[in-house]
Short mmCIF file of C-alpha atoms in Angstrom, two decimals:
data_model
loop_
_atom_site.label_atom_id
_atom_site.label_comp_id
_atom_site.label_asym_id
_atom_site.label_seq_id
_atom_site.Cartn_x
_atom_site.Cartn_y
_atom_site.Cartn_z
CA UNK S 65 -66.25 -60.19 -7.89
CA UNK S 66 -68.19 -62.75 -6.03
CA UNK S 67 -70.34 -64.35 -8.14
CA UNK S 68 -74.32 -65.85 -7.00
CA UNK S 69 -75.44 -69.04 -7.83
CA UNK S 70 -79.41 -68.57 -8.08
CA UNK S 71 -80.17 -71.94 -7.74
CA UNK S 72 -78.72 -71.60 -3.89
CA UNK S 73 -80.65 -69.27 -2.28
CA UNK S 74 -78.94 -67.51 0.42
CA UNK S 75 -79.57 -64.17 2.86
CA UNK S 76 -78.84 -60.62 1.03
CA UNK S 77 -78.48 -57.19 2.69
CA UNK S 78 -79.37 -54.11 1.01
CA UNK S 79 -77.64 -50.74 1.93
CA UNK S 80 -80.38 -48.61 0.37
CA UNK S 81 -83.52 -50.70 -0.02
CA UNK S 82 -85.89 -47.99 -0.70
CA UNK S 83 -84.37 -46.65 -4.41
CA UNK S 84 -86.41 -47.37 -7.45
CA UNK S 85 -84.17 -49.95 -8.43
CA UNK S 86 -82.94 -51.55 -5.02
CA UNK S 87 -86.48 -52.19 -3.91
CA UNK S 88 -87.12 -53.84 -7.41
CA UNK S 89 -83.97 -56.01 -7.35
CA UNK S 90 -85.03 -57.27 -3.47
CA UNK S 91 -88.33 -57.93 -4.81
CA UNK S 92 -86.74 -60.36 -7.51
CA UNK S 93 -84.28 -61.90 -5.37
CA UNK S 94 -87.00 -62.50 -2.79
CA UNK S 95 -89.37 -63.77 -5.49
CA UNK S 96 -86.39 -66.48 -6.26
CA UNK S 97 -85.93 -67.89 -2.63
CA UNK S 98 -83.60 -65.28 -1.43
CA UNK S 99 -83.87 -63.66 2.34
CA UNK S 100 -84.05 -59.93 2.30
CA UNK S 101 -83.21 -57.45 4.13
CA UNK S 102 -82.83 -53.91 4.26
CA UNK S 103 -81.98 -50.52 5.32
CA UNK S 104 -83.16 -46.75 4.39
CA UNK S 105 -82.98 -43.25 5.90
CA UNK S 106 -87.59 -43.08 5.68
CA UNK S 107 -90.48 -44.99 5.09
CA UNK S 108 -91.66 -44.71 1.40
CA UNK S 109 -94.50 -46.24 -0.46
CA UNK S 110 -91.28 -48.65 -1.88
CA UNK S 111 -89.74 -49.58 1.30
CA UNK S 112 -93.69 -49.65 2.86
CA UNK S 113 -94.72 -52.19 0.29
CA UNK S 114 -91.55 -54.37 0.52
CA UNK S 115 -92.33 -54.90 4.57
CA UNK S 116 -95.72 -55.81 2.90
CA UNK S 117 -93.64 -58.57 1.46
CA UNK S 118 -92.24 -59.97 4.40
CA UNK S 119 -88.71 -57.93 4.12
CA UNK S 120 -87.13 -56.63 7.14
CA UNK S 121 -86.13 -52.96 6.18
CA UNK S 122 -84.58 -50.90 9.08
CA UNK S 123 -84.88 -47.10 8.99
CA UNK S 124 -81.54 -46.34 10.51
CA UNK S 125 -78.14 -47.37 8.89
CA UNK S 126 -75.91 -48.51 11.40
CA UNK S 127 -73.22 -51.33 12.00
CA UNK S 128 -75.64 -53.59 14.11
CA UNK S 129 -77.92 -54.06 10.88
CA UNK S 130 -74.87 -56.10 10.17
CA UNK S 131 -74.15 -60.00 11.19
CA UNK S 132 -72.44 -62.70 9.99
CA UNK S 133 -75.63 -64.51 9.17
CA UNK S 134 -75.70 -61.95 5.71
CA UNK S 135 -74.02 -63.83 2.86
CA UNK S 136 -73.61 -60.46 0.56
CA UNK S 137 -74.64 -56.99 0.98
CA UNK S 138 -75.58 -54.77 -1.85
CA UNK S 139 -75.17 -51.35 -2.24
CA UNK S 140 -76.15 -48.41 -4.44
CA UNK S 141 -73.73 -45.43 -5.79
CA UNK S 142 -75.42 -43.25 -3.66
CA UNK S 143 -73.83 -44.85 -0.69
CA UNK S 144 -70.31 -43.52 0.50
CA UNK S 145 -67.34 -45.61 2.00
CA UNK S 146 -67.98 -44.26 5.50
CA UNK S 147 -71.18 -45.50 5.45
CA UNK S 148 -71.49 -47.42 8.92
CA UNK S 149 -73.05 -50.58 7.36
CA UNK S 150 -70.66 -50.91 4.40
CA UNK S 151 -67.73 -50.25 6.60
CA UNK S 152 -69.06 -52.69 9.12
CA UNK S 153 -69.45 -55.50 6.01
CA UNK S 154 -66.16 -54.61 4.76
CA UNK S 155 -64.69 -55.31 8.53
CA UNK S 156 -66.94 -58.70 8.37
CA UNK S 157 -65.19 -59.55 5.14
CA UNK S 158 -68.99 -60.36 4.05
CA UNK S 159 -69.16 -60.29 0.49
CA UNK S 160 -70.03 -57.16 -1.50
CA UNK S 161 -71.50 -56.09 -4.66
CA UNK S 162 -72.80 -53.05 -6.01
CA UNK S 163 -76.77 -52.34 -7.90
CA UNK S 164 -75.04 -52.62 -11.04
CA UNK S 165 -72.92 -55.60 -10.74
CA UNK S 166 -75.98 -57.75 -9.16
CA UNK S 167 -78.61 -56.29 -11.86
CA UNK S 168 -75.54 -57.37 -14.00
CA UNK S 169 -75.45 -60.85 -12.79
CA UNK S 170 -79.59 -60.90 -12.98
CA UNK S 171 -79.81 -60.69 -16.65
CA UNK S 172 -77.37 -63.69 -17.16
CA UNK S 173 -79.96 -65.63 -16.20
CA UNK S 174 -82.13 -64.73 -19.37
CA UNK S 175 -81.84 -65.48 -22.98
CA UNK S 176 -82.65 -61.73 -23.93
CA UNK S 177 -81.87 -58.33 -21.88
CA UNK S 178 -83.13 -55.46 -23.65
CA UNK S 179 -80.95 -52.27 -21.89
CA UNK S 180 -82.39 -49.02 -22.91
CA UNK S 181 -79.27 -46.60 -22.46
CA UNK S 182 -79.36 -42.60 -22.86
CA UNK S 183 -79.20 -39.42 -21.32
CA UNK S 184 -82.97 -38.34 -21.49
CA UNK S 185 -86.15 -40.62 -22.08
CA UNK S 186 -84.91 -43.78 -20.39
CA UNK S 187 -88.07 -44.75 -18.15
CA UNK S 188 -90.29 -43.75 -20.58
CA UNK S 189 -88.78 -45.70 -23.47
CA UNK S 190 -88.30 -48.76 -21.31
CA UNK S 191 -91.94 -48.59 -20.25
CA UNK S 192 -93.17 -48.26 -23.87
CA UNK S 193 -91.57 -51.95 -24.64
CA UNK S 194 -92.93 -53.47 -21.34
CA UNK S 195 -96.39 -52.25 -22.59
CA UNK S 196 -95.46 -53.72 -25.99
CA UNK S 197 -93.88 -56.56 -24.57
CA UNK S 198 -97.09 -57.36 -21.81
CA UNK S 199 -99.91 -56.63 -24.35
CA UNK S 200 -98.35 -58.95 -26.90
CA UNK S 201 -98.12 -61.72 -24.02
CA UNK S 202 -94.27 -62.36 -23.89
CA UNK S 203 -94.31 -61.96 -20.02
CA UNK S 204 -90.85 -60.19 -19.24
CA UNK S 205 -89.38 -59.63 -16.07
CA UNK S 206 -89.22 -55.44 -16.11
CA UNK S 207 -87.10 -53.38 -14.08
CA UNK S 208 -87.66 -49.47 -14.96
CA UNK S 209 -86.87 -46.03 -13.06
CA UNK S 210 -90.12 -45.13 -12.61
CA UNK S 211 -93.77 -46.14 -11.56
CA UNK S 212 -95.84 -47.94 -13.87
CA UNK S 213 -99.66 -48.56 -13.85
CA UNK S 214 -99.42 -51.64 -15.87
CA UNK S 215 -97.28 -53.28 -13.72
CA UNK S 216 -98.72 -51.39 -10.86
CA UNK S 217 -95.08 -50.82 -9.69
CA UNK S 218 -91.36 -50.29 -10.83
CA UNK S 219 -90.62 -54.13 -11.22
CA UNK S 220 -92.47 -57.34 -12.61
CA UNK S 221 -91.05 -60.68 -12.43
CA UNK S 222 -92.17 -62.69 -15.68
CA UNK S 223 -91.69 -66.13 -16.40
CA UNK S 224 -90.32 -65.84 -20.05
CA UNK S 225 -86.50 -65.92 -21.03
CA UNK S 226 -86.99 -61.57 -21.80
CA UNK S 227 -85.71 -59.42 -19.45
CA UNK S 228 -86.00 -55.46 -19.99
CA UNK S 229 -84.00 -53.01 -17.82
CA UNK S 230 -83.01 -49.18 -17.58
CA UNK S 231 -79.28 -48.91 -18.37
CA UNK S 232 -77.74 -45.71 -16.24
CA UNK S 233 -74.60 -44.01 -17.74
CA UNK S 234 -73.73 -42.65 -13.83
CA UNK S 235 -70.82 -44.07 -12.11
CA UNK S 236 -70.55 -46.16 -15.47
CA UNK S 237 -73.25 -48.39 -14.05
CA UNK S 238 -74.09 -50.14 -17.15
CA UNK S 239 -70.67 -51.10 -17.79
CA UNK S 240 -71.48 -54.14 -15.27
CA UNK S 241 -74.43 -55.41 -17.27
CA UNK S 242 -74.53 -58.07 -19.78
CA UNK S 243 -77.45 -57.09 -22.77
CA UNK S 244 -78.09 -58.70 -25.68
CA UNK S 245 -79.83 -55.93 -26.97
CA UNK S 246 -79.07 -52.01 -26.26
CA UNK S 247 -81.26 -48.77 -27.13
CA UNK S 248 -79.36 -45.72 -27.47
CA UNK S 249 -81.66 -42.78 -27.56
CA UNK S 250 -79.26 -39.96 -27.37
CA UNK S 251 -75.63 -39.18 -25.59
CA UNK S 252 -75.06 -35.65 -24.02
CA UNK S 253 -73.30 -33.81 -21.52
CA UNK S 254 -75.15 -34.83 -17.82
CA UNK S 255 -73.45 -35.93 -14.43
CA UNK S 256 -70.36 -33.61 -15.02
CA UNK S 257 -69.68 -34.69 -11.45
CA UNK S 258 -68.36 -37.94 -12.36
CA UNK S 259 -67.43 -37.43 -16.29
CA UNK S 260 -65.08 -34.95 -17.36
CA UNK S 261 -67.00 -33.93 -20.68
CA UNK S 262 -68.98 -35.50 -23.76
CA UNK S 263 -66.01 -36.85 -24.97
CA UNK S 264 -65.55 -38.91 -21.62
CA UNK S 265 -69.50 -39.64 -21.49
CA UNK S 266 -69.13 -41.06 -25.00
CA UNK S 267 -66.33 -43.55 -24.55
CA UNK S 268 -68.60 -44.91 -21.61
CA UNK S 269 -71.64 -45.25 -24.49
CA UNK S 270 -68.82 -47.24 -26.90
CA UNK S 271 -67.87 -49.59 -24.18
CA UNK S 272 -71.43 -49.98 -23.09
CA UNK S 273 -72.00 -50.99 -27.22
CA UNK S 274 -68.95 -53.39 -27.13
CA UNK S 275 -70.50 -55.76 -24.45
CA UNK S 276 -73.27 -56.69 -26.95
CA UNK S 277 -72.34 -60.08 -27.66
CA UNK S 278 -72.03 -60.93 -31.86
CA UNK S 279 -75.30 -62.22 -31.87
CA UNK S 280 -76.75 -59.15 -30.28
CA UNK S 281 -78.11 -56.10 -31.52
CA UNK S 282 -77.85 -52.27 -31.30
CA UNK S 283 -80.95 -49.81 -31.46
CA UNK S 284 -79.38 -46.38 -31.79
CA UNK S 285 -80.74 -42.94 -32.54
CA UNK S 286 -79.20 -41.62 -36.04
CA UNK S 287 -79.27 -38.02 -34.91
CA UNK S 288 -76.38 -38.57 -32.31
CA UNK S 289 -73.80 -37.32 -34.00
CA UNK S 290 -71.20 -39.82 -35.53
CA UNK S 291 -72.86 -43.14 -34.47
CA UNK S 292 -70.55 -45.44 -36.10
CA UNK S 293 -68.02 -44.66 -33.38
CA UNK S 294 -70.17 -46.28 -30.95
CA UNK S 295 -70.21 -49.85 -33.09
CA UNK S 296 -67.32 -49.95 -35.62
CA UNK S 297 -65.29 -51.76 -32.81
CA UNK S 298 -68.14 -53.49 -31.30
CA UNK S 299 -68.78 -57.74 -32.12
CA UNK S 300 -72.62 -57.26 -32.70
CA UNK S 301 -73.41 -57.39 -36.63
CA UNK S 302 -76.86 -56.13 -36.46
CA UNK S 303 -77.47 -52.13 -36.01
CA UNK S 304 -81.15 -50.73 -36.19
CA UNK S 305 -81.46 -46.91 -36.78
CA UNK S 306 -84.24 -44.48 -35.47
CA UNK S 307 -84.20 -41.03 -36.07
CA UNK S 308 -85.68 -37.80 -37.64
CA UNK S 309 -84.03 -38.46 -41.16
CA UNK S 310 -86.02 -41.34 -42.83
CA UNK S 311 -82.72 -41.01 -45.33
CA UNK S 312 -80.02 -42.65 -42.62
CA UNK S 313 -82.63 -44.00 -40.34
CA UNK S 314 -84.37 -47.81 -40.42
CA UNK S 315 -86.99 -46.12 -38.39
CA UNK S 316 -88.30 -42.61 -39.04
CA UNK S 317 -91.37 -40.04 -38.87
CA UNK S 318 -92.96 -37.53 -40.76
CA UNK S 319 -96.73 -35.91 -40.40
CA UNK S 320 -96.49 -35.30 -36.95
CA UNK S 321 -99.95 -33.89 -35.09
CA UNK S 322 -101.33 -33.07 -32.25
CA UNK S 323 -105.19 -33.79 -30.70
CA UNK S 324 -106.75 -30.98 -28.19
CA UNK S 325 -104.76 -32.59 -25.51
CA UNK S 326 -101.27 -32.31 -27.13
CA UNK S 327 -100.68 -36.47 -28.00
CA UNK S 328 -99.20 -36.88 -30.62
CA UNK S 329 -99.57 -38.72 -34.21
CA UNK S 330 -97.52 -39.99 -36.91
CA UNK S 331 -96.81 -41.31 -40.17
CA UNK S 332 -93.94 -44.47 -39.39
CA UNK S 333 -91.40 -44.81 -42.14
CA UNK S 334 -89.55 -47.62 -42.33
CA UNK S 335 -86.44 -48.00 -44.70
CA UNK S 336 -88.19 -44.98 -46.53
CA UNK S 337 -91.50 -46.34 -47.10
CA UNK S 338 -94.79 -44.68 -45.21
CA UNK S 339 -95.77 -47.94 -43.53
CA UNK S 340 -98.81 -46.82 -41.52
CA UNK S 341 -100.27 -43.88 -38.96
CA UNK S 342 -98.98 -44.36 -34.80
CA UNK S 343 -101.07 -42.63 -32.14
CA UNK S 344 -99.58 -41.71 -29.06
CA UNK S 345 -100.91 -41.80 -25.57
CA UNK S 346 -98.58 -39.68 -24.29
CA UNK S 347 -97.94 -35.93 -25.19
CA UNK S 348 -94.76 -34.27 -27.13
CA UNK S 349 -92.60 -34.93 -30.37
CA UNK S 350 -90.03 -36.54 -28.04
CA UNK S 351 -92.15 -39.20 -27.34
CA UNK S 352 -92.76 -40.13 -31.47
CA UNK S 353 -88.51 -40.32 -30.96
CA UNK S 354 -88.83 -42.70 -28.01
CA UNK S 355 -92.16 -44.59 -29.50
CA UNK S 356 -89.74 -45.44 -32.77
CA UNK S 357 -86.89 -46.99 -30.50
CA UNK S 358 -89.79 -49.00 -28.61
CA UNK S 359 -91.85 -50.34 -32.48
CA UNK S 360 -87.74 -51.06 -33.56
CA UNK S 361 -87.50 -53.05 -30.20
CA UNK S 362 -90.62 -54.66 -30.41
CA UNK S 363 -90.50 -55.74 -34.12
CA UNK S 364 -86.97 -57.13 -33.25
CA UNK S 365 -88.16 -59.43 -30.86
CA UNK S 366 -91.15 -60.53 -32.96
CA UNK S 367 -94.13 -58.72 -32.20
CA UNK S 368 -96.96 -57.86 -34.78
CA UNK S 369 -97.13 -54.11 -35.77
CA UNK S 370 -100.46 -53.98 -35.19
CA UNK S 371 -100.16 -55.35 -31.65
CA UNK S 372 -97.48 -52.39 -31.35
CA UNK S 373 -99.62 -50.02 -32.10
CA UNK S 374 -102.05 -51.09 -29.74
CA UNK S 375 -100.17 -51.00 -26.80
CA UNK S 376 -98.27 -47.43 -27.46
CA UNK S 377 -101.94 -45.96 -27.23
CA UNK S 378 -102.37 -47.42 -24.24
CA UNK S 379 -99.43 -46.16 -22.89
CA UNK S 380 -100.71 -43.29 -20.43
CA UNK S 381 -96.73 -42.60 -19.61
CA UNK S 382 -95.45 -43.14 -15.98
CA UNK S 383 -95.42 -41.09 -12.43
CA UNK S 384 -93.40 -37.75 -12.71
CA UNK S 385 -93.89 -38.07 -16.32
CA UNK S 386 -95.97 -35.09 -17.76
CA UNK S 387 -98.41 -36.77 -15.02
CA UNK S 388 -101.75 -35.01 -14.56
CA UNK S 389 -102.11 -33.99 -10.58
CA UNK S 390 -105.23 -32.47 -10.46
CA UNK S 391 -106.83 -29.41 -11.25
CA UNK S 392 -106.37 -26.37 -8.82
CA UNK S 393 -109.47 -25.11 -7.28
CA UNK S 394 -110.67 -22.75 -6.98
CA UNK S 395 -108.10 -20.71 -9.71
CA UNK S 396 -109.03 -23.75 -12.23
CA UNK S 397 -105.84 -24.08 -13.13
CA UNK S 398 -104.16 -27.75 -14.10
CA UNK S 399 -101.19 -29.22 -12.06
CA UNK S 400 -98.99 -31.75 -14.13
CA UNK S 401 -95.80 -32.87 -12.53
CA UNK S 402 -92.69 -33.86 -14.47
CA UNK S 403 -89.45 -35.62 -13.29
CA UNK S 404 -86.97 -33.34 -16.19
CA UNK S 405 -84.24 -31.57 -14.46
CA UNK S 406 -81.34 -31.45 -18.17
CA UNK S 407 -82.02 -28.47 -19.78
CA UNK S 408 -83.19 -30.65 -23.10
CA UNK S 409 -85.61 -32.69 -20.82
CA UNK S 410 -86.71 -29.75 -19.81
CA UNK S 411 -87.27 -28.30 -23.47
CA UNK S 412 -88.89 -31.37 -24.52
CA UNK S 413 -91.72 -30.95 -21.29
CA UNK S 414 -92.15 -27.00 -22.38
CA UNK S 415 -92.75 -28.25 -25.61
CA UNK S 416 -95.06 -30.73 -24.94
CA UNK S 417 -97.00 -28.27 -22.86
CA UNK S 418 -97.73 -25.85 -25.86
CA UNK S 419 -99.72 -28.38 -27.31
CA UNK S 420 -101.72 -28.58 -24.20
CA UNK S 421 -104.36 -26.54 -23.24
CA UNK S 422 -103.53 -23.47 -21.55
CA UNK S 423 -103.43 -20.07 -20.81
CA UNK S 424 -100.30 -19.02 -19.05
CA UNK S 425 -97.50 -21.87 -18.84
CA UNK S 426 -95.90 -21.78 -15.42
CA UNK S 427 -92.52 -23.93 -14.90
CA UNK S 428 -92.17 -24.96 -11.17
CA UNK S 429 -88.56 -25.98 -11.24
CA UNK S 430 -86.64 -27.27 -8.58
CA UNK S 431 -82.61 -27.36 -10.17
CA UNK S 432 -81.41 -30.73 -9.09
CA UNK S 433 -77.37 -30.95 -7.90
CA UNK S 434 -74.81 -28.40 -7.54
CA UNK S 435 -72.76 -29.14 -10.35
CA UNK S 436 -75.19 -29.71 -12.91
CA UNK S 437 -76.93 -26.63 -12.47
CA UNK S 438 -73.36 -24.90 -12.66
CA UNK S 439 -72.67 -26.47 -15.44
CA UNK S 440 -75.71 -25.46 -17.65
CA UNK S 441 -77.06 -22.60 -15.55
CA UNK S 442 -76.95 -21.01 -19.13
CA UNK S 443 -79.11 -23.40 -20.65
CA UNK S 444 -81.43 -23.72 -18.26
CA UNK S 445 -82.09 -20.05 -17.99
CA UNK S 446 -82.76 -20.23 -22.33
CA UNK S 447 -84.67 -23.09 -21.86
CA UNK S 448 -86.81 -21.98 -18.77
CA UNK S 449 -88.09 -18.95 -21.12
CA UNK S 450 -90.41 -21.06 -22.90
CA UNK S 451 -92.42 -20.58 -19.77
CA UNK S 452 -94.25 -17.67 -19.45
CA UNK S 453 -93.89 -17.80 -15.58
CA UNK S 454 -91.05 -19.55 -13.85
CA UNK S 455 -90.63 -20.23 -10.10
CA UNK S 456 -87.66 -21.31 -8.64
CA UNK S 457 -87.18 -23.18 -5.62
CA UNK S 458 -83.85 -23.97 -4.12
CA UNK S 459 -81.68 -26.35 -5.49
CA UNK S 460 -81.87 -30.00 -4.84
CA UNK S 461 -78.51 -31.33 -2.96
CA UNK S 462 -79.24 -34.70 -3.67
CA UNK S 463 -75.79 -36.49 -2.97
CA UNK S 464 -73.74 -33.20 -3.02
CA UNK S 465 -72.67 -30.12 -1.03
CA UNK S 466 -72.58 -27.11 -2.65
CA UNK S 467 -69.11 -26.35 -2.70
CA UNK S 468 -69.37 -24.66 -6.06
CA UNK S 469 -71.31 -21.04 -4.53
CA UNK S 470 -73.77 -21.53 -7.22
CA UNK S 471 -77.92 -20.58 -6.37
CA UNK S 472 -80.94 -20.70 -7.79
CA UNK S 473 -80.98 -16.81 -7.03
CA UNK S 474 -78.75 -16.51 -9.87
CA UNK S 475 -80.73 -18.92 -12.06
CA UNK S 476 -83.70 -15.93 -11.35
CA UNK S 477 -81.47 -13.19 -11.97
CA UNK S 478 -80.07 -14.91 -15.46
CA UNK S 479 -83.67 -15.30 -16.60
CA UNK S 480 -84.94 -11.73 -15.33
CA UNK S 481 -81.60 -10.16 -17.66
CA UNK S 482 -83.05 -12.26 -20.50
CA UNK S 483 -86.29 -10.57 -20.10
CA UNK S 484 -88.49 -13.54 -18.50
CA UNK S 485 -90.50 -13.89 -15.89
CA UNK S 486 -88.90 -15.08 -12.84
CA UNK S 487 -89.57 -15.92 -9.19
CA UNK S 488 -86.99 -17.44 -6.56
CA UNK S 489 -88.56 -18.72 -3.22
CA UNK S 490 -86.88 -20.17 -0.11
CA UNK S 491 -89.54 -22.30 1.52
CA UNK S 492 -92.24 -24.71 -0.22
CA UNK S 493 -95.08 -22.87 1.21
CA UNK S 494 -93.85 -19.16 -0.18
CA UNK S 495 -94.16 -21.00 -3.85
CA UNK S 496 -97.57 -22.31 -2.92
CA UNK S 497 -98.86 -19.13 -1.77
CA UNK S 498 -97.64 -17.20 -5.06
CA UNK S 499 -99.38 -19.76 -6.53
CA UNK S 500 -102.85 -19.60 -4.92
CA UNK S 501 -102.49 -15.89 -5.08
CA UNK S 502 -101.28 -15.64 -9.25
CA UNK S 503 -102.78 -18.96 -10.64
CA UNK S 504 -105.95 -18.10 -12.96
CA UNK S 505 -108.37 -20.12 -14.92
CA UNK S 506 -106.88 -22.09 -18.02
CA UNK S 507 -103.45 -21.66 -16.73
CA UNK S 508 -100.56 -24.48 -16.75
CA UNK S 509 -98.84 -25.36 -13.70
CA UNK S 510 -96.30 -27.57 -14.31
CA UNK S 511 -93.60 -28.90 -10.93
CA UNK S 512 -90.62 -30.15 -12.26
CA UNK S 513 -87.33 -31.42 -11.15
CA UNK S 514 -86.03 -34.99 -10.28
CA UNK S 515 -86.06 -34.00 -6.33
CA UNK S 516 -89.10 -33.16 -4.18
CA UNK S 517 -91.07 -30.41 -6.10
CA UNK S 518 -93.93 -32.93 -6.35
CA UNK S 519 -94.73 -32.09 -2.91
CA UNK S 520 -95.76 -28.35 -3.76
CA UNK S 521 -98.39 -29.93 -6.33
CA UNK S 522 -99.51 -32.11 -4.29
CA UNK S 523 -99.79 -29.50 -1.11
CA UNK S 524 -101.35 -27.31 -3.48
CA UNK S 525 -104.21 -29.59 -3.99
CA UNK S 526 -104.71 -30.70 -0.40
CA UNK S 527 -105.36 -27.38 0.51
CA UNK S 528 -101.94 -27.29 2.46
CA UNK S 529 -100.45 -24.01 2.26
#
């Protein structure tokens, strides 16, 4: 694998520019000397504010993008061998590394990388220590998965020796990075496209443990089950547990409430001792889970409890996070937007929302790949009854052709045989109308999915119908 020196700044291509991690790795790289470039299939706010930056970004992939002036190219999992600039690199013999191997070779050059690892709660976890980690001054170089108003981005470049990072199971991604400290927040069946089951997405989470160097240290949630086979063959020495049971867990919880607005409050236990009360700024019992990983991360790396406290009340979450859109006028009824799309994502958002005010909770959901709505069309359908109205929306392709003959049509029909309420709409605009037509005062709407379903929100509140 070619390897960069980042004292020698040379010219980098990325295949890709505009994902939430590409953009923030170009930023970095640019930020270090580096000449960037890039390509994407549309203009985005990310790609928009990279140009902003100086960075070429071209909004058509083809061979010409590529010269023998480019010393590597990078690209993403998302991009496929026939892919005319990656073939045309390849044919170069320009050198080539994937996201994951250059975010790899980013965090060698800092004393601590803090990967937060799991199926569910990733971004939101990760931006709970960079609001611990910024409001207690350590200024760390942040790289998360989603948009945060702190930062006022997805990226930060510090000038400490801390660098904190999303760690995606996917492809086996994180199997190129190089942490000194991981945060396991739970391991379950997701991507069934590229695992083969649990089993198989477990042996990824072990060997993702086992790169910890012996000085290094594991953050892991207790309630996974059997969490000593993730570390018994790992070189770390030092294991922190979080979880519901204060009995096998470092970290723990117990009082949990909820204010008129659903956030959530706590008694922390640590090593079985009440230790003091944590108040939330962002809504659902998931979040205490996620907040306990973030106050184990943050007293790891030396950071007052008090100051941690501070900061995880500030934290207002990030975009597509429970995110407040607007309220609908003139039915009155609230828009929040939400990025789940794994059936106990999904749960944990429902949830959440029954702490919020409402009258009716309606569950917008766009199903996001082909194979992972196969795989748990079941689940979704049990966990999409919490709503008292669901709409449907077509599923999300994303990377995939539906080759499976699976619909959100029978998503609706599993739902309607279960006794729910359930609506399946073709176009964008037929969901928006039912809305405007069905939405009353006091009632819930809630878009949710990892693909585009923002948009009917969003159209829904410009008036666009």
């Amino acid at each position: 694998m070619y390897q960069i020196d980042f004292n020698k700044p040379c010219r980098v291509h990325f295949i890709g520019i505009g994902g939430i991690s590409m953009s923030g790795l170009a930023k970095l790289l640019l930020d270090r000397g580096f000449t960037v470039s890039g390509s994407d299939f549309k203009k985005s706010e990310l790609t928009e504010e990279l140009e902003s930056l100086g960075l070429a970004v071209s909004y058509c992939q083809q061979a010409q993008n590529i010269n023998n002036s480019i010393d590597f190219v990078v690209y993403t999992a998302a991009v496929h061998e026939d892919n005319p600039e990656l073939a045309a690199a390849r044919t170069a013999g320009i050198r080539i590394l994937t996201r994951a191997e250059l975010l790899g070779q980013v965090m060698t050059n800092y004393k601590t990388a803090v990967n937060v690892a799991g199926t569910h709660g990733k971004t939101t976890t990760s931006s709970m220590i960079a609001e611990i980690l910024l409001g207690a001054g350590k200024d760390p170089t942040v790289s998360i998965g989603g948009i945060l108003d702190r930062i006022k981005g997805n990226f930060r470049v510090g000038n400490s020796d801390i660098f904190l990072t999303e760690a995606c199971e996917y492809t086996n991604s994180f199997l190129s990075f190089h942490p000194t400290v991981n945060v396991i927040l739970n391991v379950e069946e997701d991507h069934l496209d590229f695992f083969k089951d649990l089993n198989d997405i477990r042996h990824s989470f072990k060997l993702f443990t086992e790169r910890l160097p012996e000085n290094g240290t594991l953050i892991i949630n207790s309630d996974i089950d059997n969490i000593a086979y993730f570390y018994r063959d790992a070189r770390c020495q030092n294991v922190i547990t979080v979880g519901s049971n204060p009995e096998c867990s470092m970290y723990s919880a117990c009082d949990i409430t909820y204010n008129s607005l659903g956030l959530c409050s706590y008694t922390l236990i640590k090593n079985q001792e009440k230790i003091c009360t944590v108040s939330l700024g962002v809504p659902g019992e998931h979040n205490v889970y996620n907040s306990l990983a973030a106050i184990a991360c943050g007293e790891l790396l030396g950071i007052s409890l008090e100051d941690i406290k501070e900061a995880l009340l500030a934290f207002g979450g990030t975009k597509r996070r429970f995110e407040y859109k607007g309220t609908l006028m003139p039915n009155h009824a609230v828009i929040i937007d939400d990025y789940a799309h794994h059936p106990a994502e999904i749960a944990a958002t429902l949830n959440s929302a029954a702490n919020y005010p409402h009258n009716r909770i309606w569950c917008i959901f766009q199903p996001h790949t082909y194979t992972r709505t196969k795989a748990f069309l079941d689940d979704f359908a049990r966990v999409l009854m919490k709503a008292d109205v669901v709409v449907l929306a077509d599923i999300y392709a994303a990377r995939e052709v539906n080759t499976l003959g699976v619909s959100s049509a029978q998503l609706r029909d599993k739902i309607t045989e279960m006794g729910g309420v359930c609506h399946y709409f073709q176009s964008f605009e037929e969901i928006q109308q039912f809305v405007r037509e069905n939405a009353v005062n006091n009632d819930l709407l809630i878009t949710m999915g990892a693909g585009n379903i923002v948009e009917v929100g969003e159209n829904l509140l410009s008036a666009k119908i």
